[in-house]
Amino acid sequence: MGLPTGVFGANGDVWKRQRRMVMAGFDPVHVRTYFPALQTVASRLAARWSKAAAQNTFIDLQSDLMRFTVDTIAGLAFGAEVNTLESDADVIQQHLDKLFPALFKRIFAPIPTWRYFQSAADRQLKASIHEVMTAVDGFVAQARARMQVNPSLYTQPTNLLEAMLAAADQPDSGMDDSQVSGNVLTMLLAGEDTTANTLAWMIHLLWRNPDVLAKATEELRQVCNDGSHLSLEQMAQLHYVEACAHETMRLKPVAPQLPLQTIRETVIGDVRLPAGIVVIGLMRRDSVSEAHMPDALAFLPERWLSEVDPGHAAHSVKRISMPFGAGPRICPGRFLALLEMKMAMATLLSQFDIQSVDTPDGQEAREHMSFTMTPVGLRMRLRKRSLV
Ligand code: HEM
């Protein structure tokens, strides 16, 4: 597709360098600095949903949540003001949305027809890639301009992009602007669908489990009654809401397949895997199996709270459900994703009462796999909560 490579697609030494650089931008100190940007985006989400509630219109859940995640990543990771939540015009998110489905289709295409003949969809994809790369180059140029005016940003970068540019400008860094752009694009893509889809599934599951919804709402309203100025410390108290996120990812992992490739010949169990073979890890098989946990198909966030030794015992649900992957390539955005999810849920549950979450035909939301696993057609109606 002609996209520059970022940490997601890099391997070997290039991956090691890029991974170090990306991880530095996600450390807790940096996330704390970015937090006000997340609060701003959450207040825009509240304003968008207040409007829909006042007009009693259906909210296209996934589309609104994607706007929330794109605006968040752009603000947090690149220091860029992207405001898709307050605009219905041609926004970057509409172009980004074309990339993952196209990538997924091309990976499985038996014949790469686009190399010989450009269909209307191929031409549209090309135009979308152009729009996205123009935006990405714009983020890089804005960051460079900020750093020129304020050189202290080289030693004390305030976001991931500034940290990447500072690293790239070191002599012998092995990094260049194309790798920086590749990682800006990677963050946008990796951080958009995954978090938005998980949130959409979570709201769907909460609606179908009223007791859990009531408990999550109670916890939130106890920690912060109006939810509009939730601090990082208050976010840390949302244990039940966080358990709801983990339980959602157990039942509806948005990355249910994890493709890996062996670097050298390896034996797993009694299976010999030659070097270079692709193995697709099925991430949901065991996490919904009665062999590993009771009531495996039920939505029970409590199972994440009641463990004596979470994370270590072999039977621990944390060892069985691995929605963020595992090992050296484990998702670097996992803490940020959880923070975003808690912030969106705080906005929803503290400021609104949910009236309905359904699909237009009233059927169970269908799972659609297009690189990430997406719920199809979920829509929500809200009523603004009156705060006394
Ligand atoms: C609910 C949200 C998310 C889920 C479920 C998720 C899941 C995953 C999974 C399964 C992987 C592959 C891990 C492996 O190979 O073992 C991954 C990798 C990655 N994720 Fe996430 N992710 C989420 C959010 C995010 C966010 C918010 C960002 C960044 C802003 C992000 C950035 C990345 C990157 C850069 C990689 C590639 C890491 C590497 O190859 O070294 N993800 N994610």
mmCIF file with all atom_site columns, N, CA and C in Angstrom, residues 99-128:
data_model
loop_
_atom_site.group_PDB
_atom_site.id
_atom_site.type_symbol
_atom_site.label_atom_id
_atom_site.label_alt_id
_atom_site.label_comp_id
_atom_site.label_asym_id
_atom_site.label_entity_id
_atom_site.label_seq_id
_atom_site.pdbx_PDB_ins_code
_atom_site.Cartn_x
_atom_site.Cartn_y
_atom_site.Cartn_z
_atom_site.occupancy
_atom_site.B_iso_or_equiv
_atom_site.pdbx_formal_charge
_atom_site.auth_seq_id
_atom_site.auth_comp_id
_atom_site.auth_asym_id
_atom_site.auth_atom_id
_atom_site.pdbx_PDB_model_num
ATOM 1  N N  . LEU A 1 99  ? -8.121  2.290   5.744   1.00 0.00 ? 99  LEU A N  1
ATOM 2  C CA . LEU A 1 99  ? -6.813  1.623   5.636   1.00 0.00 ? 99  LEU A CA 1
ATOM 3  C C  . LEU A 1 99  ? -6.808  0.180   6.158   1.00 0.00 ? 99  LEU A C  1
ATOM 4  N N  . PHE A 1 100 ? -7.360  -0.037  7.355   1.00 0.00 ? 100 PHE A N  1
ATOM 5  C CA . PHE A 1 100 ? -7.317  -1.398  7.928   1.00 0.00 ? 100 PHE A CA 1
ATOM 6  C C  . PHE A 1 100 ? -8.111  -2.405  7.090   1.00 0.00 ? 100 PHE A C  1
ATOM 7  N N  . PRO A 1 101 ? -9.361  -2.069  6.703   1.00 0.00 ? 101 PRO A N  1
ATOM 8  C CA . PRO A 1 101 ? -10.100 -3.038  5.880   1.00 0.00 ? 101 PRO A CA 1
ATOM 9  C C  . PRO A 1 101 ? -9.368  -3.350  4.577   1.00 0.00 ? 101 PRO A C  1
ATOM 10 N N  . ALA A 1 102 ? -8.739  -2.321  3.960   1.00 0.00 ? 102 ALA A N  1
ATOM 11 C CA . ALA A 1 102 ? -8.028  -2.564  2.693   1.00 0.00 ? 102 ALA A CA 1
ATOM 12 C C  . ALA A 1 102 ? -6.818  -3.460  2.934   1.00 0.00 ? 102 ALA A C  1
ATOM 13 N N  . LEU A 1 103 ? -6.101  -3.199  4.034   1.00 0.00 ? 103 LEU A N  1
ATOM 14 C CA . LEU A 1 103 ? -4.921  -3.996  4.375   1.00 0.00 ? 103 LEU A CA 1
ATOM 15 C C  . LEU A 1 103 ? -5.324  -5.463  4.575   1.00 0.00 ? 103 LEU A C  1
ATOM 16 N N  . PHE A 1 104 ? -6.411  -5.636  5.312   1.00 0.00 ? 104 PHE A N  1
ATOM 17 C CA . PHE A 1 104 ? -6.894  -6.994  5.615   1.00 0.00 ? 104 PHE A CA 1
ATOM 18 C C  . PHE A 1 104 ? -7.277  -7.733  4.329   1.00 0.00 ? 104 PHE A C  1
ATOM 19 N N  . LYS A 1 105 ? -7.955  -7.002  3.433   1.00 0.00 ? 105 LYS A N  1
ATOM 20 C CA . LYS A 1 105 ? -8.393  -7.604  2.166   1.00 0.00 ? 105 LYS A CA 1
ATOM 21 C C  . LYS A 1 105 ? -7.178  -7.998  1.321   1.00 0.00 ? 105 LYS A C  1
ATOM 22 N N  . ARG A 1 106 ? -6.207  -7.105  1.289   1.00 0.00 ? 106 ARG A N  1
ATOM 23 C CA . ARG A 1 106 ? -5.040  -7.385  0.444   1.00 0.00 ? 106 ARG A CA 1
ATOM 24 C C  . ARG A 1 106 ? -4.193  -8.528  0.988   1.00 0.00 ? 106 ARG A C  1
ATOM 25 N N  . ILE A 1 107 ? -4.105  -8.636  2.324   1.00 0.00 ? 107 ILE A N  1
ATOM 26 C CA . ILE A 1 107 ? -3.319  -9.729  2.917   1.00 0.00 ? 107 ILE A CA 1
ATOM 27 C C  . ILE A 1 107 ? -3.860  -11.075 2.436   1.00 0.00 ? 107 ILE A C  1
ATOM 28 N N  . PHE A 1 108 ? -5.194  -11.166 2.336   1.00 0.00 ? 108 PHE A N  1
ATOM 29 C CA . PHE A 1 108 ? -5.803  -12.458 1.987   1.00 0.00 ? 108 PHE A CA 1
ATOM 30 C C  . PHE A 1 108 ? -6.162  -12.583 0.504   1.00 0.00 ? 108 PHE A C  1
ATOM 31 N N  . ALA A 1 109 ? -5.822  -11.567 -0.300  1.00 0.00 ? 109 ALA A N  1
ATOM 32 C CA . ALA A 1 109 ? -6.187  -11.645 -1.722  1.00 0.00 ? 109 ALA A CA 1
ATOM 33 C C  . ALA A 1 109 ? -5.310  -12.688 -2.423  1.00 0.00 ? 109 ALA A C  1
ATOM 34 N N  . PRO A 1 110 ? -5.916  -13.664 -3.111  1.00 0.00 ? 110 PRO A N  1
ATOM 35 C CA . PRO A 1 110 ? -5.091  -14.676 -3.798  1.00 0.00 ? 110 PRO A CA 1
ATOM 36 C C  . PRO A 1 110 ? -4.295  -14.072 -4.959  1.00 0.00 ? 110 PRO A C  1
ATOM 37 N N  . ILE A 1 111 ? -4.849  -13.033 -5.592  1.00 0.00 ? 111 ILE A N  1
ATOM 38 C CA . ILE A 1 111 ? -4.136  -12.385 -6.704  1.00 0.00 ? 111 ILE A CA 1
ATOM 39 C C  . ILE A 1 111 ? -4.088  -10.879 -6.423  1.00 0.00 ? 111 ILE A C  1
ATOM 40 N N  . PRO A 1 112 ? -2.896  -10.281 -6.482  1.00 0.00 ? 112 PRO A N  1
ATOM 41 C CA . PRO A 1 112 ? -2.802  -8.835  -6.206  1.00 0.00 ? 112 PRO A CA 1
ATOM 42 C C  . PRO A 1 112 ? -3.262  -8.009  -7.407  1.00 0.00 ? 112 PRO A C  1
ATOM 43 N N  . THR A 1 113 ? -4.568  -8.001  -7.614  1.00 0.00 ? 113 THR A N  1
ATOM 44 C CA . THR A 1 113 ? -5.132  -7.372  -8.828  1.00 0.00 ? 113 THR A CA 1
ATOM 45 C C  . THR A 1 113 ? -4.754  -5.895  -8.936  1.00 0.00 ? 113 THR A C  1
ATOM 46 N N  . TRP A 1 114 ? -4.636  -5.217  -7.767  1.00 0.00 ? 114 TRP A N  1
ATOM 47 C CA . TRP A 1 114 ? -4.366  -3.776  -7.775  1.00 0.00 ? 114 TRP A CA 1
ATOM 48 C C  . TRP A 1 114 ? -3.036  -3.410  -8.422  1.00 0.00 ? 114 TRP A C  1
ATOM 49 N N  . ARG A 1 115 ? -2.161  -4.428  -8.578  1.00 0.00 ? 115 ARG A N  1
ATOM 50 C CA . ARG A 1 115 ? -0.876  -4.140  -9.225  1.00 0.00 ? 115 ARG A CA 1
ATOM 51 C C  . ARG A 1 115 ? -1.030  -4.032  -10.739 1.00 0.00 ? 115 ARG A C  1
ATOM 52 N N  . TYR A 1 116 ? -2.123  -4.613  -11.255 1.00 0.00 ? 116 TYR A N  1
ATOM 53 C CA . TYR A 1 116 ? -2.319  -4.629  -12.708 1.00 0.00 ? 116 TYR A CA 1
ATOM 54 C C  . TYR A 1 116 ? -3.453  -3.726  -13.152 1.00 0.00 ? 116 TYR A C  1
ATOM 55 N N  . PHE A 1 117 ? -4.413  -3.546  -12.237 1.00 0.00 ? 117 PHE A N  1
ATOM 56 C CA . PHE A 1 117 ? -5.602  -2.803  -12.628 1.00 0.00 ? 117 PHE A CA 1
ATOM 57 C C  . PHE A 1 117 ? -6.132  -2.063  -11.401 1.00 0.00 ? 117 PHE A C  1
ATOM 58 N N  . GLN A 1 118 ? -6.362  -0.744  -11.554 1.00 0.00 ? 118 GLN A N  1
ATOM 59 C CA . GLN A 1 118 ? -6.826  0.053   -10.399 1.00 0.00 ? 118 GLN A CA 1
ATOM 60 C C  . GLN A 1 118 ? -8.348  0.194   -10.448 1.00 0.00 ? 118 GLN A C  1
ATOM 61 N N  . SER A 1 119 ? -9.037  -0.476  -9.541  1.00 0.00 ? 119 SER A N  1
ATOM 62 C CA . SER A 1 119 ? -10.498 -0.351  -9.483  1.00 0.00 ? 119 SER A CA 1
ATOM 63 C C  . SER A 1 119 ? -10.851 0.995   -8.835  1.00 0.00 ? 119 SER A C  1
ATOM 64 N N  . ALA A 1 120 ? -12.163 1.324   -8.828  1.00 0.00 ? 120 ALA A N  1
ATOM 65 C CA . ALA A 1 120 ? -12.593 2.580   -8.192  1.00 0.00 ? 120 ALA A CA 1
ATOM 66 C C  . ALA A 1 120 ? -12.188 2.564   -6.713  1.00 0.00 ? 120 ALA A C  1
ATOM 67 N N  . ALA A 1 121 ? -12.345 1.375   -6.055  1.00 0.00 ? 121 ALA A N  1
ATOM 68 C CA . ALA A 1 121 ? -11.991 1.271   -4.629  1.00 0.00 ? 121 ALA A CA 1
ATOM 69 C C  . ALA A 1 121 ? -10.487 1.495   -4.435  1.00 0.00 ? 121 ALA A C  1
ATOM 70 N N  . ASP A 1 122 ? -9.670  0.971   -5.372  1.00 0.00 ? 122 ASP A N  1
ATOM 71 C CA . ASP A 1 122 ? -8.215  1.166   -5.270  1.00 0.00 ? 122 ASP A CA 1
ATOM 72 C C  . ASP A 1 122 ? -7.862  2.641   -5.395  1.00 0.00 ? 122 ASP A C  1
ATOM 73 N N  . ARG A 1 123 ? -8.570  3.315   -6.320  1.00 0.00 ? 123 ARG A N  1
ATOM 74 C CA . ARG A 1 123 ? -8.276  4.753   -6.525  1.00 0.00 ? 123 ARG A CA 1
ATOM 75 C C  . ARG A 1 123 ? -8.696  5.549   -5.285  1.00 0.00 ? 123 ARG A C  1
ATOM 76 N N  . GLN A 1 124 ? -9.830  5.148   -4.706  1.00 0.00 ? 124 GLN A N  1
ATOM 77 C CA . GLN A 1 124 ? -10.314 5.841   -3.504  1.00 0.00 ? 124 GLN A CA 1
ATOM 78 C C  . GLN A 1 124 ? -9.328  5.630   -2.343  1.00 0.00 ? 124 GLN A C  1
ATOM 79 N N  . LEU A 1 125 ? -8.813  4.387   -2.256  1.00 0.00 ? 125 LEU A N  1
ATOM 80 C CA . LEU A 1 125 ? -7.844  4.072   -1.206  1.00 0.00 ? 125 LEU A CA 1
ATOM 81 C C  . LEU A 1 125 ? -6.596  4.944   -1.360  1.00 0.00 ? 125 LEU A C  1
ATOM 82 N N  . LYS A 1 126 ? -6.142  5.071   -2.626  1.00 0.00 ? 126 LYS A N  1
ATOM 83 C CA . LYS A 1 126 ? -4.955  5.881   -2.893  1.00 0.00 ? 126 LYS A CA 1
ATOM 84 C C  . LYS A 1 126 ? -5.181  7.326   -2.428  1.00 0.00 ? 126 LYS A C  1
ATOM 85 N N  . ALA A 1 127 ? -6.380  7.830   -2.719  1.00 0.00 ? 127 ALA A N  1
ATOM 86 C CA . ALA A 1 127 ? -6.702  9.209   -2.319  1.00 0.00 ? 127 ALA A CA 1
ATOM 87 C C  . ALA A 1 127 ? -6.723  9.319   -0.795  1.00 0.00 ? 127 ALA A C  1
ATOM 88 N N  . SER A 1 128 ? -7.283  8.293   -0.125  1.00 0.00 ? 128 SER A N  1
ATOM 89 C CA . SER A 1 128 ? -7.328  8.322   1.345   1.00 0.00 ? 128 SER A CA 1
ATOM 90 C C  . SER A 1 128 ? -5.919  8.267   1.932   1.00 0.00 ? 128 SER A C  1
#
